[in-house]
XYZ file of C-alpha atoms in Angstrom:
754
model
C -15.923 5.113 1.240
C -17.908 8.201 2.256
C -18.655 9.063 5.872
C -22.196 7.660 5.734
C -20.869 4.356 4.419
C -18.172 4.262 7.067
C -20.718 4.953 9.794
C -22.957 2.137 8.513
C -20.002 -0.259 8.486
C -19.102 0.680 12.073
C -22.722 0.132 13.152
C -22.909 -3.268 11.466
C -19.604 -4.386 12.974
C -20.797 -3.238 16.404
C -23.960 -5.325 15.978
C -21.874 -8.279 14.862
C -19.602 -7.883 17.905
C -22.635 -7.994 20.216
C -23.846 -11.386 18.972
C -23.886 -13.793 21.981
C -22.142 -16.660 20.204
C -21.357 -18.425 23.519
C -25.120 -19.015 24.069
C -26.240 -19.984 20.568
C -29.305 -21.872 21.813
C -28.364 -25.064 20.006
C -25.673 -27.639 19.292
C -24.193 -29.290 16.235
C -26.439 -32.275 15.486
C -23.780 -35.007 15.364
C -23.815 -35.034 19.183
C -26.175 -34.383 22.084
C -25.889 -31.769 24.836
C -27.511 -31.901 28.277
C -27.519 -29.283 31.008
C -27.414 -30.728 34.528
C -28.103 -29.017 37.847
C -25.148 -29.219 40.199
C -27.278 -29.371 43.311
C -29.273 -32.520 42.506
C -27.878 -33.942 39.256
C -31.153 -33.496 37.362
C -31.376 -32.618 33.684
C -32.513 -29.011 33.155
C -31.598 -28.566 29.475
C -31.586 -31.059 26.585
C -30.846 -30.639 22.896
C -33.848 -31.488 20.729
C -31.989 -34.432 19.142
C -31.585 -36.171 22.523
C -34.307 -38.693 21.624
C -31.954 -40.082 18.999
C -29.609 -41.229 21.780
C -31.957 -41.794 24.687
C -35.265 -42.681 23.022
C -38.611 -41.217 23.910
C -40.909 -38.908 22.039
C -39.473 -35.508 22.960
C -36.516 -33.936 24.725
C -38.914 -32.165 27.112
C -39.669 -35.553 28.694
C -36.057 -35.815 29.881
C -36.152 -32.555 31.841
C -36.205 -33.119 35.573
C -34.846 -36.676 35.350
C -31.606 -37.593 37.151
C -28.669 -37.794 34.751
C -27.601 -41.033 36.472
C -30.877 -42.730 35.494
C -30.628 -41.434 31.930
C -27.116 -42.812 31.375
C -27.430 -45.895 33.557
C -24.294 -47.999 33.915
C -22.190 -45.485 31.986
C -22.598 -43.014 34.847
C -20.337 -43.534 37.854
C -19.297 -41.774 41.022
C -16.386 -39.961 39.382
C -18.719 -38.376 36.825
C -21.172 -37.544 39.609
C -18.360 -35.839 41.541
C -17.469 -33.842 38.429
C -21.046 -32.522 38.265
C -20.691 -31.180 41.788
C -17.189 -29.713 41.596
C -15.863 -29.175 38.086
C -14.635 -25.668 37.290
C -13.812 -23.600 34.188
C -11.099 -24.902 31.835
C -11.467 -28.403 33.306
C -13.259 -31.389 31.746
C -13.950 -34.968 32.756
C -13.875 -36.865 29.428
C -13.897 -40.605 28.736
C -14.572 -43.128 26.014
C -17.781 -45.125 26.630
C -19.889 -47.644 24.793
C -23.398 -46.380 24.301
C -25.944 -48.623 22.643
C -23.256 -50.783 21.111
C -21.106 -47.971 19.650
C -18.046 -46.095 20.912
C -18.828 -42.578 22.114
C -17.068 -39.741 23.909
C -18.814 -38.618 27.096
C -17.750 -35.332 28.630
C -18.670 -33.294 31.705
C -17.733 -29.615 31.399
C -18.343 -26.336 33.195
C -21.348 -24.232 32.147
C -21.957 -21.808 35.034
C -21.850 -21.899 38.852
C -25.186 -23.756 38.997
C -24.995 -26.081 35.967
C -22.654 -28.324 34.025
C -22.647 -29.565 30.448
C -22.861 -33.265 29.666
C -22.269 -34.037 25.995
C -22.129 -37.260 24.050
C -20.777 -37.783 20.518
C -19.769 -40.799 18.381
C -16.112 -41.787 17.943
C -14.464 -42.170 14.532
C -14.910 -45.611 13.005
C -11.401 -46.157 11.578
C -9.088 -46.859 14.528
C -5.992 -47.489 12.361
C -6.336 -44.181 10.583
C -6.919 -42.454 13.915
C -3.728 -43.920 15.356
C -1.756 -42.809 12.298
C -3.037 -39.256 12.588
C -2.230 -39.060 16.274
C 1.281 -40.404 15.713
C 1.958 -37.982 12.876
C 0.876 -34.878 14.822
C 2.712 -36.018 17.936
C 5.944 -36.632 16.021
C 5.918 -33.208 14.411
C 5.149 -31.490 17.732
C 8.373 -33.014 19.059
C 10.399 -31.818 16.060
C 8.991 -28.299 15.738
C 11.704 -26.765 17.894
C 14.341 -27.718 15.317
C 12.870 -25.244 12.813
C 14.464 -21.980 13.919
C 13.168 -19.963 10.992
C 9.601 -18.745 11.715
C 8.337 -18.869 8.083
C 9.709 -22.409 7.706
C 8.047 -23.459 10.967
C 4.646 -22.101 9.929
C 4.872 -23.639 6.456
C 5.683 -27.011 8.054
C 2.727 -26.606 10.413
C 0.366 -26.166 7.461
C 1.819 -29.216 5.679
C 1.730 -31.502 8.720
C -1.772 -30.558 9.840
C -3.148 -31.159 6.348
C -1.358 -34.496 6.066
C -2.601 -35.615 9.490
C -6.222 -34.450 9.173
C -6.987 -34.713 5.469
C -8.522 -31.223 5.134
C -8.553 -29.741 1.622
C -6.879 -26.537 2.732
C -4.833 -25.619 5.822
C -3.776 -22.004 6.351
C -1.710 -20.357 9.061
C -3.351 -17.058 9.684
C -1.475 -14.334 11.619
C -3.086 -11.267 13.175
C -1.513 -7.839 12.794
C -1.533 -5.192 15.508
C -4.662 -3.573 14.044
C -6.526 -6.897 14.241
C -6.611 -7.803 10.563
C -5.234 -11.169 9.503
C -2.809 -12.380 6.859
C -2.313 -15.878 5.456
C 1.400 -16.489 6.074
C 1.515 -20.230 5.245
C -0.734 -22.584 3.286
C -1.064 -26.241 2.255
C -3.917 -27.039 -0.178
C -5.289 -29.386 -2.750
C -3.768 -28.655 -6.158
C -7.045 -27.618 -7.754
C -7.829 -24.966 -5.121
C -7.104 -21.282 -5.631
C -4.177 -20.146 -3.433
C -4.896 -17.832 -0.487
C -1.264 -17.377 0.592
C -0.443 -13.713 1.144
C -4.065 -12.562 1.267
C -5.224 -10.207 4.001
C -8.590 -10.463 5.771
C -10.337 -7.604 7.613
C -10.383 -7.624 11.403
C -14.190 -7.733 11.293
C -14.108 -11.247 9.800
C -13.391 -12.524 13.314
C -15.232 -10.356 15.887
C -13.750 -9.727 19.299
C -16.043 -12.142 21.158
C -15.038 -14.921 18.740
C -11.361 -14.182 19.410
C -11.961 -14.556 23.142
C -13.510 -17.985 22.567
C -10.539 -18.997 20.412
C -8.224 -18.164 23.335
C -10.350 -20.244 25.725
C -10.821 -23.203 23.351
C -7.711 -24.070 21.382
C -9.586 -26.334 18.948
C -12.888 -25.560 17.246
C -14.525 -27.963 14.775
C -17.536 -27.416 12.519
C -18.424 -30.860 11.172
C -21.030 -29.748 8.631
C -22.023 -26.123 8.273
C -25.091 -27.209 6.219
C -26.495 -29.392 9.016
C -29.312 -27.709 10.923
C -28.397 -27.218 14.606
C -30.345 -29.054 17.303
C -32.144 -26.440 19.457
C -31.739 -26.549 23.235
C -34.881 -27.172 25.253
C -34.812 -25.505 28.687
C -36.855 -26.310 31.759
C -39.728 -23.829 32.233
C -38.104 -22.308 35.327
C -34.692 -21.743 33.681
C -33.552 -18.158 34.230
C -30.551 -18.077 31.892
C -29.728 -19.762 28.578
C -27.103 -22.481 28.795
C -23.549 -21.233 28.196
C -21.834 -23.545 25.700
C -18.413 -21.850 25.780
C -16.638 -25.056 26.808
C -18.633 -27.455 24.633
C -17.054 -28.990 21.519
C -20.607 -29.277 20.149
C -21.498 -25.589 20.417
C -23.624 -24.463 17.463
C -22.242 -21.902 15.031
C -23.232 -18.289 14.467
C -25.531 -17.984 11.417
C -23.305 -15.162 10.130
C -20.242 -17.437 10.221
C -22.124 -20.309 8.593
C -23.088 -18.007 5.738
C -19.471 -16.802 5.554
C -18.243 -20.395 5.139
C -20.913 -21.054 2.516
C -19.799 -17.980 0.586
C -16.263 -19.373 0.632
C -17.431 -22.800 -0.567
C -16.464 -24.438 2.738
C -18.559 -27.274 4.214
C -16.436 -28.214 7.257
C -13.700 -26.465 9.210
C -11.307 -26.844 12.106
C -9.325 -24.075 13.794
C -6.293 -24.411 16.054
C -5.503 -21.333 18.142
C -1.965 -19.962 18.381
C -1.866 -18.014 21.645
C 1.003 -15.859 22.902
C 0.716 -14.396 26.410
C -3.095 -14.797 26.439
C -3.273 -12.964 23.102
C -4.603 -14.594 19.955
C -1.490 -14.457 17.780
C -3.006 -16.447 14.916
C -4.982 -19.485 13.781
C -4.331 -22.696 11.920
C -7.502 -22.651 9.780
C -8.543 -25.925 8.093
C -11.236 -25.968 5.364
C -12.944 -28.878 3.619
C -15.448 -29.015 0.788
C -17.379 -31.949 2.321
C -18.564 -32.744 5.869
C -15.578 -33.753 8.004
C -16.018 -35.415 11.412
C -12.906 -34.971 13.576
C -12.556 -37.535 16.332
C -12.181 -36.285 19.916
C -8.755 -37.913 20.215
C -7.540 -36.038 17.144
C -8.939 -32.820 18.637
C -7.182 -33.578 21.913
C -3.821 -34.144 20.214
C -4.490 -31.086 18.044
C -4.917 -29.022 21.212
C -1.547 -30.278 22.470
C -0.128 -29.492 19.036
C -1.605 -25.970 19.231
C 0.053 -25.446 22.612
C 3.363 -26.633 21.176
C 3.168 -24.263 18.230
C 2.079 -21.459 20.574
C 5.139 -22.162 22.706
C 7.393 -22.097 19.636
C 5.878 -18.777 18.535
C 6.265 -17.423 22.062
C 9.903 -18.559 22.059
C 10.612 -16.761 18.783
C 8.735 -13.665 19.890
C 10.597 -13.997 23.181
C 13.935 -13.691 21.397
C 12.901 -10.195 20.369
C 11.672 -9.419 23.875
C 14.917 -10.745 25.342
C 16.987 -8.644 22.960
C 14.905 -5.620 23.935
C 15.390 -6.367 27.633
C 19.152 -6.685 27.096
C 19.303 -3.365 25.211
C 17.220 -1.692 27.899
C 19.454 -3.038 30.669
C 22.636 -1.849 28.945
C 21.043 1.512 28.250
C 19.945 1.869 31.882
C 23.447 1.036 33.072
C 24.985 3.531 30.654
C 22.733 6.370 31.796
C 23.305 5.694 35.487
C 27.053 5.400 34.962
C 27.192 8.667 33.033
C 25.314 10.503 35.748
C 27.460 8.926 38.456
C 30.625 9.978 36.610
C 29.360 13.529 36.386
C 28.952 13.459 32.620
C 25.802 15.492 33.141
C 22.964 15.761 35.629
C 20.447 15.919 32.796
C 20.424 12.464 31.140
C 17.935 13.555 28.471
C 20.340 16.136 27.090
C 23.134 13.599 27.326
C 21.118 11.113 25.231
C 20.496 13.747 22.598
C 24.230 13.911 21.946
C 24.499 10.502 20.236
C 22.415 7.850 18.483
C 21.440 5.845 21.579
C 17.754 6.637 21.194
C 17.783 5.736 17.503
C 19.354 2.397 18.376
C 16.676 1.622 20.956
C 13.834 1.990 18.450
C 14.163 1.319 14.737
C 13.286 4.860 13.686
C 14.165 7.252 10.873
C 14.840 10.102 13.270
C 14.387 11.164 16.861
C 13.517 14.535 18.413
C 14.528 15.309 21.995
C 12.934 18.405 23.518
C 13.528 19.898 26.948
C 13.134 23.376 28.378
C 12.368 24.964 25.027
C 15.417 23.405 23.357
C 15.301 20.879 20.524
C 17.865 18.260 19.486
C 17.522 16.224 16.295
C 19.207 12.955 15.371
C 18.946 10.721 12.306
C 17.207 12.007 9.172
C 14.408 14.257 10.450
C 12.250 16.736 8.505
C 13.082 20.446 8.602
C 13.633 21.924 12.060
C 10.584 24.176 11.770
C 8.406 21.113 11.077
C 9.835 19.330 14.114
C 9.199 22.384 16.313
C 5.604 22.539 15.086
C 5.089 18.833 15.838
C 6.427 19.170 19.394
C 4.264 22.245 19.991
C 1.186 20.455 18.703
C 1.866 17.423 20.898
C 1.897 19.746 23.911
C -1.266 21.578 22.870
C -3.201 18.397 22.099
C -2.488 16.970 25.576
C -1.908 13.503 24.149
C -1.247 10.603 26.573
C 2.222 10.068 27.995
C 2.809 7.479 25.284
C 1.111 8.357 22.003
C 1.498 6.318 18.822
C 0.311 6.654 15.252
C 1.348 4.845 12.100
C -0.370 7.483 9.976
C 0.166 11.119 10.911
C -1.807 11.919 7.759
C -4.993 10.791 9.520
C -5.098 14.281 10.999
C -5.316 13.460 14.705
C -2.733 16.181 15.460
C -3.442 18.533 12.600
C 0.202 18.387 11.464
C 0.923 17.847 7.775
C 2.906 14.615 7.331
C 6.370 14.554 5.851
C 7.745 11.574 3.849
C 10.430 11.267 6.523
C 7.834 11.294 9.314
C 4.731 9.361 8.320
C 4.429 7.860 11.816
C 5.134 9.082 15.342
C 5.929 7.436 18.671
C 5.826 10.260 21.222
C 6.904 9.919 24.851
C 6.161 12.699 27.340
C 8.554 12.587 30.272
C 7.608 15.940 31.833
C 5.280 18.771 30.739
C 8.054 20.370 28.680
C 10.331 17.375 28.114
C 10.028 14.333 25.937
C 11.272 12.141 23.105
C 9.588 11.777 19.699
C 10.621 8.978 17.364
C 9.771 9.325 13.669
C 9.420 6.744 10.932
C 9.371 7.489 7.241
C 6.693 6.474 4.785
C 6.588 2.842 3.661
C 4.457 2.289 0.563
C 2.816 -1.145 0.800
C 0.562 -3.132 -1.498
C -1.964 -5.299 0.338
C -3.894 -8.093 -1.365
C -7.242 -8.474 0.345
C -9.640 -11.387 0.014
C -12.499 -9.095 -1.012
C -13.160 -5.439 -0.278
C -12.132 -4.894 3.381
C -14.784 -2.193 3.729
C -17.636 -4.661 3.100
C -17.305 -7.057 6.022
C -21.008 -7.438 6.799
C -24.286 -6.201 5.290
C -27.927 -6.147 6.298
C -30.187 -8.860 4.910
C -32.535 -7.009 2.510
C -35.324 -9.457 3.348
C -34.845 -9.188 7.116
C -33.160 -6.001 8.432
C -32.622 -7.663 11.821
C -30.225 -10.181 10.241
C -26.604 -9.590 9.295
C -24.990 -11.168 6.261
C -21.261 -11.668 5.737
C -19.606 -10.486 2.558
C -20.198 -12.744 -0.391
C -17.221 -11.738 -2.528
C -13.655 -12.844 -1.870
C -12.349 -11.577 -5.189
C -8.856 -10.123 -5.011
C -8.907 -6.527 -3.836
C -5.573 -4.727 -4.181
C -4.902 -1.731 -1.978
C -1.859 0.532 -2.132
C -1.213 2.028 1.296
C 0.602 5.368 1.406
C 1.431 7.984 4.045
C 1.981 5.264 6.639
C 5.081 3.978 8.345
C 5.944 0.438 9.329
C 3.734 -0.309 12.350
C 5.125 0.432 15.795
C 5.317 -2.900 17.599
C 4.530 -3.748 21.193
C 8.312 -3.942 21.676
C 8.698 -0.369 20.427
C 6.100 0.797 22.932
C 7.821 -1.170 25.688
C 11.159 0.479 24.872
C 9.589 3.924 25.173
C 7.862 3.035 28.444
C 11.128 1.647 29.806
C 12.928 4.852 28.856
C 10.453 6.859 30.895
C 10.961 4.549 33.865
C 14.757 4.642 33.501
C 14.892 8.421 33.315
C 12.484 8.576 36.216
C 14.869 6.425 38.272
C 17.819 8.601 37.303
C 15.996 11.839 38.026
C 14.684 10.516 41.324
C 18.218 9.718 42.441
C 19.496 13.033 41.141
C 16.682 14.971 42.806
C 17.225 13.197 46.109
C 20.926 13.982 45.975
C 20.183 17.600 45.040
C 17.595 17.944 47.814
C 20.110 16.667 50.328
C 22.672 19.178 49.051
C 20.119 21.997 49.211
C 19.148 21.020 52.748
C 22.776 21.161 53.831
C 23.257 24.482 52.041
C 20.029 25.839 53.502
C 21.094 24.901 57.019
C 24.488 26.505 56.493
C 22.933 29.663 55.059
C 20.408 29.814 57.890
C 23.280 29.724 60.378
C 25.181 32.429 58.494
C 21.996 34.503 58.203
C 21.511 34.411 61.959
C 25.137 35.399 62.475
C 24.805 38.277 59.981
C 21.613 39.509 61.634
C 23.256 39.468 65.040
C 26.332 41.216 63.609
C 24.129 43.800 61.876
C 22.286 44.638 65.094
C 25.539 44.788 67.088
C 27.329 46.999 64.533
C 24.302 49.248 64.175
C 24.126 49.630 67.946
C 27.842 50.432 68.147
C 27.510 53.035 65.359
C 24.423 54.579 66.888
C 26.244 55.812 69.999
C 28.816 58.046 68.223
C 26.100 59.340 65.870
C 23.995 60.369 68.887
C 27.065 61.999 70.401
C 27.658 63.914 67.142
C 24.074 65.119 67.387
C 24.643 66.458 70.891
C 27.882 68.168 69.786
C 26.141 69.737 66.790
C 23.346 71.015 69.051
C 25.917 72.581 71.406
C 27.728 74.208 68.499
C 24.440 75.638 67.250
C 23.801 77.245 70.649
C 27.349 78.697 70.732
C 27.158 80.082 67.205
C 23.739 81.572 67.848
C 25.066 83.357 70.923
C 27.864 84.879 68.843
C 25.566 85.590 65.871
C 27.817 83.694 63.483
C 25.563 83.005 60.456
C 28.188 81.168 58.375
C 28.931 78.817 61.251
C 25.204 78.203 61.788
C 24.834 77.071 58.168
C 27.714 74.630 58.569
C 26.273 73.293 61.816
C 22.896 72.853 60.081
C 24.488 70.719 57.373
C 26.143 68.571 60.060
C 22.809 68.136 61.860
C 21.093 67.025 58.665
C 23.813 64.480 57.960
C 23.640 63.209 61.532
C 19.821 62.921 61.284
C 20.093 60.971 58.009
C 22.729 58.668 59.474
C 20.558 58.061 62.529
C 17.496 57.279 60.372
C 19.460 54.870 58.227
C 20.807 53.095 61.287
C 17.248 52.812 62.619
C 16.205 51.237 59.325
C 19.039 48.718 59.539
C 17.902 47.839 63.054
C 14.380 47.334 61.701
C 15.741 45.075 58.938
C 17.620 42.954 61.460
C 14.653 42.677 63.793
C 12.347 41.726 60.908
C 14.421 38.607 60.387
C 15.065 37.493 63.959
C 12.296 38.554 66.351
C 9.592 36.081 67.322
C 6.362 36.684 65.455
C 3.423 37.807 67.595
C 0.519 36.613 65.475
C -2.846 38.330 65.914
C -5.827 39.099 63.727
C -5.194 42.556 62.286
C -7.742 45.074 60.990
C -6.088 46.080 57.695
C -7.883 49.421 57.196
C -7.216 50.591 60.759
C -3.532 49.671 60.680
C -3.035 51.299 57.268
C -4.689 54.521 58.509
C -2.422 54.642 61.585
C 0.673 54.175 59.420
C -0.470 56.854 56.972
C -0.903 59.413 59.728
C 2.655 58.959 60.940
C 4.264 58.839 57.477
C 3.125 60.440 54.200
C -0.062 61.876 55.643
C 1.832 63.803 58.334
C 4.277 65.520 55.976
C 2.113 66.137 52.901
C -1.354 67.610 53.581
C -2.389 67.007 49.958
C -1.641 63.263 50.068
C -4.651 60.889 49.865
C -5.184 57.366 51.190
C -8.046 55.118 50.006
C -8.750 52.097 52.245
C -12.434 51.628 51.363
C -11.763 48.224 49.725
C -10.242 46.770 52.898
C -12.713 48.050 55.484
C -13.772 45.087 57.579
C -10.938 42.931 56.178
C -8.734 41.211 58.723
C -5.580 39.190 58.203
C -3.511 36.982 60.467
C -0.079 38.589 60.977
C 2.378 40.252 63.378
C 0.777 43.683 63.815
C 4.022 45.566 64.451
C 5.781 44.076 61.439
C 2.770 44.591 59.160
C 2.755 48.202 60.343
C 6.394 48.474 59.212
C 5.321 47.212 55.788
C 2.792 50.028 55.438
C 5.312 52.553 56.878
C 7.864 51.684 54.221
C 5.393 51.607 51.315
C 3.701 54.874 52.300
C 7.112 56.483 52.875
C 8.184 55.427 49.384
C 4.952 56.838 47.939
C 5.895 60.197 49.433
C 9.608 60.086 48.502
C 9.039 58.931 44.927
C 5.993 61.104 44.194
C 5.638 62.965 40.945
C 6.143 66.707 41.070
C 2.915 67.380 39.180
C 0.465 65.901 41.702
C 0.281 64.888 45.358
C 0.626 61.242 46.349
C -2.501 59.087 46.132
C -2.348 55.569 47.595
C -4.965 52.806 47.360
C -4.944 49.733 49.598
C -7.058 46.786 48.469
C -6.951 42.999 48.576
C -7.860 39.681 46.956
C -8.281 36.146 48.228
C -6.120 33.357 46.774
C -6.191 29.614 47.532
C -4.728 29.415 51.027
C -3.591 33.056 51.068
C -4.601 36.715 51.143
C -2.903 39.280 48.875
C -2.685 42.884 50.063
C -2.043 45.438 47.333
C -0.648 48.948 47.834
C -0.800 51.096 44.677
C 0.583 54.638 44.335
C 0.627 57.217 41.537
C 4.359 57.932 41.782
C 7.216 57.865 39.321
C 7.185 54.084 38.819
C 10.096 51.680 38.628
C 11.756 50.399 35.411
C 10.941 46.761 34.649
C 14.582 45.660 34.864
C 14.711 46.870 38.496
C 11.552 45.151 39.771
C 13.517 42.417 41.473
C 16.693 44.353 42.277
C 14.926 46.918 44.488
C 14.115 44.194 47.015
C 17.822 43.766 47.718
C 19.467 45.526 50.628
C 20.877 49.009 49.849
C 19.331 49.098 46.331
C 17.260 52.111 45.214
C 15.330 52.761 42.028
C 16.305 56.449 41.994
C 19.654 57.531 43.445
C 18.617 61.179 43.381
C 16.153 60.546 46.223
C 17.608 60.341 49.753
C 17.393 56.949 51.451
C 19.316 53.819 52.387
C 17.616 51.364 50.036
C 16.376 49.229 52.933
C 12.588 49.707 52.893
C 11.569 47.155 50.254
C 14.129 44.671 51.598
C 12.320 44.926 54.958
C 8.943 44.435 53.223
C 10.064 41.220 51.551
C 11.776 39.914 54.673
C 8.589 40.406 56.693
C 6.571 38.666 53.976
C 8.942 35.689 53.981
C 8.887 35.522 57.797
C 5.096 35.112 57.542
C 5.435 32.348 54.944
C 4.347 34.673 52.141
C 5.925 36.727 49.369
C 6.271 40.248 48.014
C 6.591 41.493 44.438
C 6.164 44.565 42.269
C 4.122 45.611 39.267
C 5.135 49.037 38.036
C 5.196 51.286 34.994
C 7.398 54.338 34.716
C 5.426 57.576 34.880
C 2.258 55.804 36.008
C 2.902 54.388 39.473
C 3.847 51.297 41.444
C 1.885 48.396 42.911
C 3.464 46.311 45.638
C 1.846 42.957 46.375
C 2.198 41.494 49.855
C 1.002 37.909 50.296
C 0.074 36.436 53.683
C -0.970 32.843 54.395
C -4.658 32.547 55.205
C -3.764 30.877 58.515
C -1.385 31.759 61.355
C 2.201 30.535 61.237
C 2.428 29.596 64.913
C -1.223 30.045 65.925
C -3.062 33.241 66.750
C -2.227 34.861 70.055
C -4.972 37.463 70.197
C -7.093 40.050 68.439
C -6.002 43.354 66.955
C -5.889 45.952 69.657
């Protein structure tokens, strides 16, 4: 089918799905339907054939009359109470004698303001009725003995046909995609067999399926009989909802469908599993076929029994799945508890556990850029491409396809991977089950693409397909469908791993908190030790300075040039030692002193720092703060000044010999933060050292004097403020140091920059 044809089919099916079949505007003519107001018990709707039961010239004459007067002695207080109080899925039904004949009178829910009152004749042959009821009831009691599902469904078809006398009885099961298959059949010998045929999902629109779930038995006595229109009171605002009425008229499209099949009467029994229409027992007859209310009532009980048996058999699979999931959960938790591995996903990739959970050809486990394959997967490169495409396509956490060839992912299918069940556990972690191609031959009752057409004589009308000739389709590039159980297994796996990871993360967080507290205590001790040791070392260094100064004076007095040179070298060493000790003191204070948070003028503070560092020792050095004029940040002014001191000092120390230092200070706003950027035109730092230079006593260039403390101080100050510091640098071009500050004070502002 070309795209235009497919689009037309989708449009027609959408129109078909919108048909309001619960308000057909009429009833089947073998009975009469009345709508009654709850508030006063007056008739507000009557089917046009009501005169046949109640006399008179027209149904309109009955509107406005009390239902009690219309039915006379048949009406009693219990029926009157039902009019006032009956709710959905409840009916007040009884056998009555009306005008000398047995009838069934029912009161059913219509809407909050109205109820349905319907009246229909009973079957004439009481002996035959009793036999049918007994036969259906007996089989309902024996159904549980048939453990094999195909045998059960075949027996259902046989028993229903024997009890009801329909020409053909089929058990019709719905597949996951909505289409149906005849899985059991009992028929008259002269009829063509339908067993094994498939029917398109569009044959039974969604709104019809909902009605089948609500009403377990649906009878069409004579599809050729013209329906009796409903006559509404002039002030009626809404059409009467006949959802709960056994006499509800039939969609014209469905009537034509039955005519095309050569069917005159039908009855359907719904097989419902967990509020889902699992299938139908479809009964067809070539002549009109009245079905007595009592037979319908027993048939509804029979339908519930068969539904329960189906649920029980489906439940065996669900129970087996639950047992496997429980054992799997226990195994994962036990393995983690035993220390077999803190990453259960990697542990699962080591054996066939995941393959056992889902009946798959192969499974792919991916985590942190790694890939593990089990079973019989396609080539590794293909699997890597599939995982990458699943990430790029941003598919849901649980994504399923029976036909990868449909192109939803843009990945070429492989015979070993025609279908995919993909589970995303984290952005870069997940499990992908694969199923190989299963070539199937489907026998359709007519072309499945031609479900409905437009009436050429009336474009507003839809017509069902008229051909049910065998249509054989060979399905390729598809896997066996993924079942609801398969999806449940995958969802359970995500929950199980989530439980495991939650426990593991909580345990790890607790460990990290204990470690963090211990490290914080040791850090405080080290800072205090550093300050104390630095102070103790400072005194002898100062003394050495005094001694060197005295020696210089003595040597100068004696004019001893050689001694003066030696004393000069000592003084330089003493000065370097003193500067390094000062830097260590600064490092210690940066980690332990209370922050004094103020609003700081960035340009002004940078200019002050420049004048006491690079600008004071190199007249050719340049500082550009134009980008930060007027910019203020919330920080400790003294510590932020140390940041600029260290960065400007480095710009001078690590300058290139070919040009004077040039430093630019600018900024950018980030969500919840402000980034200050200091860029120089110096020698640059190799990429492999970008992180190392922030460690204490580490320098990018050992040929340049220094203690390797400056950048460690910068990062420590950043961390104290709740921020961060990092480098971008290229050798021979220069270095940029980023310094991030929160866009709010840590402990509240204490004043303005001053």
